[in-house]
Amino acid sequence: MTVGEVPGSKSITARALFLAACADGTTVLRRPLWSDDTEGFATALSTLGYSVDRAPDRCVVEGSPQGPPAGGAEVYCRDAGTAARFLPTLGALGHGTFRFDGSAQLRRRPIGPLTGALRALGVDVRHDEQEGHLPVTVTGAGLSGGALTLDASLSSQFLTGLLLAGPLTEKGLTVTVTDLVSVPYVEMTLAMMRRFGNDVTWSGDTFHVPPQPYRAAEYAIEPDASTASYFLAAAALTGRTVTVPGLGADALQGDVRFAKVLQEMGADVRLRTDSVTVTGPERLSGITVNMRDISDTMPTLAAIAPFADGPVRIEDVYNTRVKECDRLDACATNLARLGVRVETGRDWIQIWPGTPRAAEIDCRGDHRIAMSFSVTGLRTPGLTLDDPGCVRKTFPEFHEVLGALLRDWAAEDVS
Ligand SMILES: O=C(O)C1=C[C@@H](OP(=O)(O)O)[C@@H](O)[C@H](O)C1
Ligand SMILES: C=C(OP(=O)(O)O)C(=O)O
């Protein structure tokens, strides 16, 4: 069964919008994601004075290499970590006072390493309420650049925000990281900067970004690999076959490696250059896996783990505690509600085989908890979600697409 409706990558759409805004000329993005996060990102760019023309299957952006055309703005980042961690650097490149705020959920998430880095570069940054959190006011006067040290152990997005802005600084930017999570997202940033004409050098812990204009581009956005994980997990759990076209071994997104995790658990996985197919085994096997690089798929694995024939242990995912919610705690609490044995530590979770019973999932407003446990629901009659709508952050049509897949499977069984 082919899932043709996996929408565009959130992370690629956000970077492409940023790069388009910084480029000299007009950029056309093909098949961007339109969801709460990326609509918020595009709206934020409009608020910053950029011309952004949105259509369902494309987006046209007029770049402004001098920084935001607006001489000041109030930018609302909604729930989006990408907007909160990328856009303040645009404010710093601009001229005027730029205030960034977000939802209560986003305000709880850390931003201090990024604002500390901007201060180290001489930018006037003020946390308006709580140090290290939104709302934040950036008084931009252009960025001269220079060298700084960054702790990216809680989020790689701090580094991406700085790298993306680096080419538009006067002297360029040198960033040395003391720790770094989610490395594939940084590789994605560098690959996309390259497509827009900039070459970052990365050696050991240090990234050097030369001052260099970005060139506008025509850019096609891949389907979202984290979103695909729910459909691949659904196949793995039910013994069915799912193919996601447009996403394969050549993908920019590290989360495509989730298919390899399913393979290690016994699924039959075909990872071609531009598609991935998963066929579920009779029974998944238990596994111990380090998900530091692909931690957005930790809840997907946790949600199918009870159906494996042995314990599933997921390690090195501390920073999932500072995502849309504390995801280690949310997974553990919800699995326990389903009657499944589970234990967590600072940066790990272990789940034992069990037979989940009917319960309501406490989504905590987190799209990934809602989508992951919807997959558990495929083998748990009576499982419900307290907040199904929270999927709007990255995939507003999730429940409809999953429902259509189930109807196709039922039709297959009849014929
Ligand atoms: O740069 C990005 O687009 C992202 C990086 C990751 O965050 P962290 O670096 O905070 O782990 C990921 O979880 C998030 O969904 C998107
Ligand atoms: C962590 C996530 O989002 P962000 O950090 O971009 O808000 C996510 O989508 O799982």
Coordinates of C-alpha atoms in Angstrom, one line a residue, residues 11-415:
S11 CA 12.4 21.0 9.0
I12 CA 13.3 21.4 5.3
T13 CA 10.3 23.8 4.8
A14 CA 11.4 26.0 7.7
R15 CA 15.1 26.1 6.4
A16 CA 14.0 26.7 2.8
L17 CA 11.8 29.6 3.9
F18 CA 14.7 31.1 5.9
L19 CA 17.2 30.7 3.1
A20 CA 14.8 32.1 0.6
A21 CA 14.3 35.1 2.7
C22 CA 18.1 35.7 2.9
A23 CA 18.8 35.0 -0.8
D24 CA 19.3 37.5 -3.6
G25 CA 16.3 37.1 -5.8
T26 CA 13.1 35.1 -6.0
T27 CA 12.9 31.5 -4.6
V28 CA 10.2 29.0 -5.5
L29 CA 9.6 26.2 -3.1
R30 CA 7.8 23.1 -4.4
R31 CA 5.6 20.9 -2.2
P32 CA 6.3 22.7 1.1
L33 CA 4.6 21.5 4.3
W34 CA 1.6 23.7 5.2
S35 CA 0.8 23.0 8.9
D36 CA 0.7 25.1 12.0
D37 CA 4.5 25.2 12.4
T38 CA 5.3 26.2 8.8
E39 CA 2.3 28.5 8.3
G40 CA 3.5 30.2 11.4
F41 CA 7.0 30.4 10.0
A42 CA 5.8 31.9 6.7
T43 CA 3.5 34.4 8.5
A44 CA 6.5 35.4 10.7
L45 CA 8.5 36.2 7.6
S46 CA 5.6 38.3 6.3
T47 CA 5.6 40.1 9.6
L48 CA 9.3 40.7 9.2
G49 CA 8.5 42.5 5.9
Y50 CA 9.4 39.8 3.4
S51 CA 7.1 39.1 0.4
V52 CA 5.8 35.5 0.8
D53 CA 3.3 34.2 -1.7
R54 CA 1.7 30.9 -0.5
A55 CA -0.2 28.3 -2.6
P56 CA -1.1 24.7 -1.7
D57 CA 1.8 23.2 -3.6
R58 CA 4.3 26.0 -3.7
C59 CA 5.6 29.1 -2.1
V60 CA 7.3 32.1 -3.7
V61 CA 9.6 34.3 -1.5
E62 CA 11.4 37.5 -2.4
G63 CA 14.7 37.6 -0.6
S64 CA 16.3 40.5 1.2
P65 CA 20.0 39.9 1.8
Q66 CA 20.2 43.0 3.9
G67 CA 18.0 41.4 6.6
P68 CA 14.3 41.9 7.4
P69 CA 12.7 44.7 5.3
A70 CA 10.6 45.7 8.4
G71 CA 12.3 48.2 10.7
G72 CA 10.9 46.3 13.7
A73 CA 8.2 43.6 14.4
E74 CA 6.3 41.5 16.9
V75 CA 6.7 37.9 15.7
Y76 CA 4.5 35.1 17.1
C77 CA 6.2 31.7 16.8
R78 CA 3.2 29.6 17.8
D79 CA 4.4 26.2 19.0
A80 CA 7.4 26.0 16.6
G81 CA 10.9 25.3 18.0
T82 CA 12.2 26.0 14.5
A83 CA 10.7 29.5 14.3
A84 CA 11.8 30.3 17.9
R85 CA 15.4 29.1 17.4
F86 CA 16.0 30.3 13.8
L87 CA 14.2 33.6 13.5
P88 CA 15.8 35.7 16.3
T89 CA 19.0 35.6 14.2
L90 CA 17.1 37.3 11.4
G91 CA 16.2 40.0 13.8
A92 CA 19.9 40.4 14.7
L93 CA 20.7 40.8 11.0
G94 CA 18.1 43.5 10.7
H95 CA 17.8 47.1 11.9
G96 CA 15.2 47.8 14.5
T97 CA 13.5 46.1 17.5
F98 CA 12.2 42.6 17.0
R99 CA 10.2 40.8 19.6
F100 CA 9.7 37.1 19.5
D101 CA 7.0 35.2 21.5
G102 CA 5.2 31.9 21.4
S103 CA 2.6 29.7 22.9
A104 CA 2.7 28.7 26.6
Q105 CA 4.2 25.3 25.4
L106 CA 7.0 27.1 23.4
R107 CA 7.7 29.5 26.2
R108 CA 8.6 26.6 28.5
R109 CA 11.2 25.4 26.0
P110 CA 14.9 26.6 26.3
I111 CA 16.3 29.3 24.1
G112 CA 19.1 30.5 26.3
P113 CA 22.1 29.0 24.4
L114 CA 21.0 30.9 21.3
T115 CA 20.4 34.2 23.0
G116 CA 23.7 33.8 24.8
A117 CA 25.5 33.2 21.5
L118 CA 23.8 36.4 20.0
R119 CA 25.0 38.4 23.1
A120 CA 28.5 37.0 22.6
L121 CA 28.3 38.5 19.1
G122 CA 27.5 41.9 20.5
V123 CA 23.7 41.8 19.9
D124 CA 21.4 43.5 22.4
V125 CA 19.0 40.7 23.5
R126 CA 16.5 40.9 26.3
H127 CA 14.5 38.1 27.8
D128 CA 11.2 40.0 28.7
E129 CA 10.0 37.6 31.3
Q130 CA 12.2 34.6 32.2
E131 CA 15.9 34.4 31.4
G132 CA 16.5 31.7 28.8
H133 CA 13.0 31.6 27.5
L134 CA 10.6 33.5 25.2
P135 CA 9.5 36.2 24.9
V136 CA 12.7 37.8 23.8
T137 CA 13.5 41.2 22.3
V138 CA 16.4 41.5 19.8
T139 CA 17.6 45.0 18.8
G140 CA 19.2 44.4 15.5
A141 CA 22.0 46.6 14.1
G142 CA 23.4 44.1 11.5
L143 CA 25.8 41.3 12.6
S144 CA 29.5 41.7 12.3
G145 CA 30.1 38.0 13.1
G146 CA 33.1 36.5 14.9
A147 CA 33.8 33.4 16.9
L148 CA 31.8 31.8 19.8
T149 CA 31.3 28.7 21.7
L150 CA 27.8 27.1 21.9
D151 CA 26.3 24.4 24.0
A152 CA 23.9 22.5 21.7
S153 CA 23.2 19.6 24.1
L154 CA 19.6 20.5 24.5
S155 CA 18.9 21.4 20.8
S156 CA 20.7 21.5 17.5
Q157 CA 18.3 24.2 16.5
F158 CA 20.5 26.8 18.3
L159 CA 23.4 25.9 16.0
T160 CA 21.2 25.8 12.8
G161 CA 19.8 29.3 13.6
L162 CA 23.4 30.7 13.8
L163 CA 24.7 28.8 10.8
L164 CA 21.8 29.9 8.6
A165 CA 22.5 33.6 9.5
G166 CA 26.3 33.2 9.2
P167 CA 26.8 34.1 5.5
L168 CA 25.1 37.4 6.0
T169 CA 27.5 38.6 8.7
E170 CA 30.3 41.0 7.8
K171 CA 33.2 38.8 8.8
G172 CA 31.6 35.4 8.8
L173 CA 31.0 33.1 11.8
T174 CA 33.0 30.5 13.6
V175 CA 31.0 28.3 16.0
T176 CA 32.6 25.7 18.3
V177 CA 30.1 23.3 19.9
T178 CA 30.8 21.9 23.4
D179 CA 28.1 19.2 22.8
L180 CA 25.6 18.6 20.1
V181 CA 22.4 16.5 19.7
S182 CA 20.4 15.7 16.6
V183 CA 23.4 15.8 14.2
P184 CA 21.5 14.8 11.1
Y185 CA 19.6 18.1 11.4
V186 CA 22.8 20.0 11.2
E187 CA 23.9 18.0 8.2
M188 CA 20.6 19.0 6.6
T189 CA 21.3 22.6 7.4
L190 CA 24.7 22.5 5.7
A191 CA 23.4 20.6 2.7
M192 CA 20.6 23.2 2.2
M193 CA 23.0 26.1 2.7
R194 CA 25.1 24.6 -0.1
R195 CA 22.1 24.4 -2.4
F196 CA 21.6 28.2 -1.8
G197 CA 25.3 28.9 -2.6
N198 CA 27.1 28.8 0.7
D199 CA 29.9 26.5 1.8
V200 CA 30.3 25.9 5.5
T201 CA 33.5 24.1 6.7
W202 CA 33.0 21.6 9.5
S203 CA 36.0 20.2 11.3
G204 CA 35.7 18.3 14.6
D205 CA 33.6 20.6 16.9
T206 CA 34.0 23.7 14.8
F207 CA 31.9 25.2 12.0
H208 CA 33.2 28.0 9.9
V209 CA 30.7 30.0 7.8
P210 CA 32.3 32.4 5.3
P211 CA 30.5 35.7 4.5
Q212 CA 28.9 34.9 1.1
P213 CA 25.6 35.9 -0.5
Y214 CA 22.9 33.3 -0.8
R215 CA 21.6 32.6 -4.3
A216 CA 17.8 32.2 -4.9
A217 CA 16.8 28.7 -6.0
E218 CA 14.0 26.5 -7.2
Y219 CA 13.7 24.0 -4.4
A220 CA 11.6 20.8 -4.0
I221 CA 10.8 19.6 -0.5
E222 CA 10.9 15.9 0.5
P223 CA 8.1 14.2 2.3
D224 CA 8.5 14.4 6.1
A225 CA 10.5 11.4 7.5
S226 CA 9.2 11.8 11.1
T227 CA 5.6 11.8 9.8
A228 CA 6.4 8.8 7.6
S229 CA 7.5 6.9 10.8
Y230 CA 3.9 6.5 11.9
F231 CA 2.9 4.7 8.7
L232 CA 6.0 2.6 8.6
A233 CA 5.4 1.7 12.3
A234 CA 1.7 0.9 11.4
A235 CA 3.0 -1.6 8.8
A236 CA 5.5 -3.1 11.2
L237 CA 2.8 -3.6 13.8
T238 CA 0.1 -5.1 11.7
G239 CA 2.2 -7.3 9.4
R240 CA 1.1 -5.2 6.4
T241 CA 3.2 -3.4 3.7
V242 CA 3.5 0.4 3.4
T243 CA 5.5 2.3 0.8
V244 CA 6.3 6.0 1.1
P245 CA 7.4 7.4 -2.2
G246 CA 9.8 10.4 -2.5
L247 CA 11.7 9.4 0.7
G248 CA 14.6 7.0 0.6
A249 CA 18.3 6.4 1.2
D250 CA 19.1 9.8 -0.5
A251 CA 16.9 11.8 1.9
L252 CA 18.3 14.8 3.8
Q253 CA 16.4 13.7 6.9
G254 CA 18.1 11.5 9.4
D255 CA 14.7 10.2 10.6
V256 CA 14.5 8.0 7.5
R257 CA 16.8 5.7 9.6
F258 CA 13.8 4.8 11.7
A259 CA 13.1 2.2 8.9
K260 CA 16.5 0.6 9.9
V261 CA 15.3 0.3 13.5
L262 CA 12.2 -1.5 12.3
Q263 CA 14.5 -3.7 10.2
E264 CA 16.5 -4.6 13.2
M265 CA 13.2 -5.6 14.9
G266 CA 12.5 -8.0 12.2
A267 CA 10.5 -6.0 9.6
D268 CA 11.3 -6.4 5.9
V269 CA 12.7 -3.0 4.8
R270 CA 13.5 -1.9 1.3
L271 CA 15.3 1.5 1.4
R272 CA 15.7 2.6 -2.2
T273 CA 17.1 5.9 -3.3
D274 CA 13.7 7.6 -3.5
S275 CA 11.3 5.4 -1.6
V276 CA 11.0 3.2 1.5
T277 CA 8.9 0.1 1.9
V278 CA 8.3 -1.7 5.2
T279 CA 6.5 -5.1 5.6
G280 CA 5.8 -6.1 9.2
P281 CA 7.0 -9.4 10.5
E282 CA 4.7 -11.9 12.4
R283 CA 6.1 -10.5 15.6
L284 CA 8.5 -7.7 16.2
S285 CA 11.6 -8.4 18.3
G286 CA 12.9 -6.5 21.3
I287 CA 15.8 -4.1 20.7
T288 CA 18.2 -1.7 22.5
V289 CA 18.7 1.3 20.4
N290 CA 20.4 4.7 20.7
M291 CA 18.1 7.4 19.3
R292 CA 20.2 10.5 19.9
D293 CA 20.3 11.3 16.2
I294 CA 16.6 10.5 15.5
S295 CA 14.8 11.3 18.7
D296 CA 11.6 12.6 17.1
T297 CA 10.9 8.9 16.4
M298 CA 11.4 7.8 20.0
P299 CA 7.7 8.1 20.8
T300 CA 6.8 6.1 17.6
L301 CA 9.0 3.3 18.8
A302 CA 7.8 3.5 22.4
A303 CA 4.2 3.3 21.2
I304 CA 4.7 0.0 19.3
A305 CA 7.2 -1.5 21.8
P306 CA 4.7 -3.4 24.0
F307 CA 4.0 -5.7 20.9
A308 CA 7.6 -6.8 20.6
D309 CA 8.6 -10.2 21.9
G310 CA 11.2 -8.8 24.3
P311 CA 12.0 -5.5 26.0
V312 CA 12.6 -2.4 24.0
R313 CA 15.2 0.0 25.4
I314 CA 15.7 3.4 23.9
E315 CA 18.8 5.3 25.1
D316 CA 20.5 8.8 24.9
V317 CA 17.3 10.8 24.4
Y318 CA 17.5 13.3 27.3
N319 CA 16.6 16.2 25.1
T320 CA 13.1 14.7 24.3
R321 CA 12.3 16.0 27.8
V322 CA 12.4 19.6 26.4
K323 CA 10.3 19.1 23.3
E324 CA 6.6 19.9 23.0
C325 CA 6.3 18.1 26.3
D326 CA 8.5 15.9 28.4
R327 CA 8.3 13.0 26.0
L328 CA 10.0 10.4 28.1
D329 CA 7.5 11.1 30.9
A330 CA 4.5 11.3 28.5
C331 CA 5.4 7.9 26.9
A332 CA 6.0 6.2 30.2
T333 CA 2.8 7.6 31.8
N334 CA 0.6 6.7 28.8
L335 CA 2.1 3.2 28.5
A336 CA 1.4 2.7 32.2
R337 CA -2.2 3.8 31.7
L338 CA -2.5 1.1 29.0
G339 CA -1.3 -1.4 31.6
V340 CA 2.2 -1.8 30.1
R341 CA 5.3 -2.3 32.3
V342 CA 7.7 0.6 31.7
E343 CA 10.7 2.3 33.4
T344 CA 12.5 5.5 32.6
G345 CA 15.8 7.1 33.7
R346 CA 17.3 10.5 33.0
D347 CA 17.8 9.8 29.3
W348 CA 16.3 6.4 28.6
I349 CA 13.1 4.4 28.6
Q350 CA 12.5 0.6 28.7
I351 CA 9.3 -1.0 27.8
W352 CA 8.3 -4.7 28.4
P353 CA 6.0 -6.8 26.2
G354 CA 2.4 -6.5 27.2
T355 CA -1.2 -6.4 25.9
P356 CA -2.3 -2.7 26.1
R357 CA -5.9 -2.3 27.4
A358 CA -8.3 0.5 26.5
A359 CA -7.5 3.9 27.9
E360 CA -7.5 7.6 27.0
I361 CA -4.1 8.9 26.0
D362 CA -3.0 12.2 27.6
C363 CA -1.5 13.9 24.5
R364 CA -0.1 16.9 26.5
G365 CA -0.7 19.0 23.3
D366 CA 2.1 17.1 21.6
H367 CA 1.5 16.0 18.0
R368 CA 4.0 13.2 18.2
I369 CA 2.3 11.6 21.3
A370 CA -1.0 11.8 19.5
M371 CA 0.3 10.3 16.2
S372 CA 2.4 7.6 17.9
F373 CA -0.3 6.3 20.2
S374 CA -2.8 6.4 17.3
V375 CA -0.5 3.6 15.9
T376 CA -0.8 1.7 19.2
G377 CA -4.6 2.1 18.7
L378 CA -4.4 -0.1 15.6
R379 CA -4.0 -3.1 18.0
T380 CA -5.7 -1.6 21.1
P381 CA -9.5 -1.5 20.8
G382 CA -11.0 1.4 22.8
L383 CA -7.8 3.5 22.8
T384 CA -8.8 7.2 22.5
L385 CA -6.9 10.5 22.5
D386 CA -7.8 13.5 24.7
D387 CA -6.6 16.0 22.1
P388 CA -6.6 14.5 18.6
G389 CA -6.4 18.0 17.0
C390 CA -2.9 18.7 18.3
V391 CA -1.6 16.9 15.2
R392 CA -2.1 20.3 13.4
K393 CA 1.5 21.2 14.4
T394 CA 3.0 19.1 11.6
F395 CA 0.2 17.1 9.9
P396 CA -3.4 18.4 10.2
E397 CA -4.8 15.6 8.0
F398 CA -3.1 12.8 10.0
H399 CA -6.3 11.1 11.2
E400 CA -7.9 11.2 7.8
V401 CA -4.9 9.7 6.1
L402 CA -4.5 7.0 8.7
G403 CA -8.2 6.2 8.4
A404 CA -7.9 6.0 4.6
L405 CA -5.0 3.6 4.9
L406 CA -7.1 1.3 7.3
R407 CA -10.0 1.4 4.8
D408 CA -7.7 0.4 2.0
W409 CA -6.4 -2.5 4.1
A410 CA -10.0 -3.6 4.9
A411 CA -10.9 -3.5 1.2
E412 CA -7.8 -5.6 0.3
D413 CA -9.0 -8.2 2.8
V414 CA -12.4 -8.4 1.2
S415 CA -11.1 -8.7 -2.4

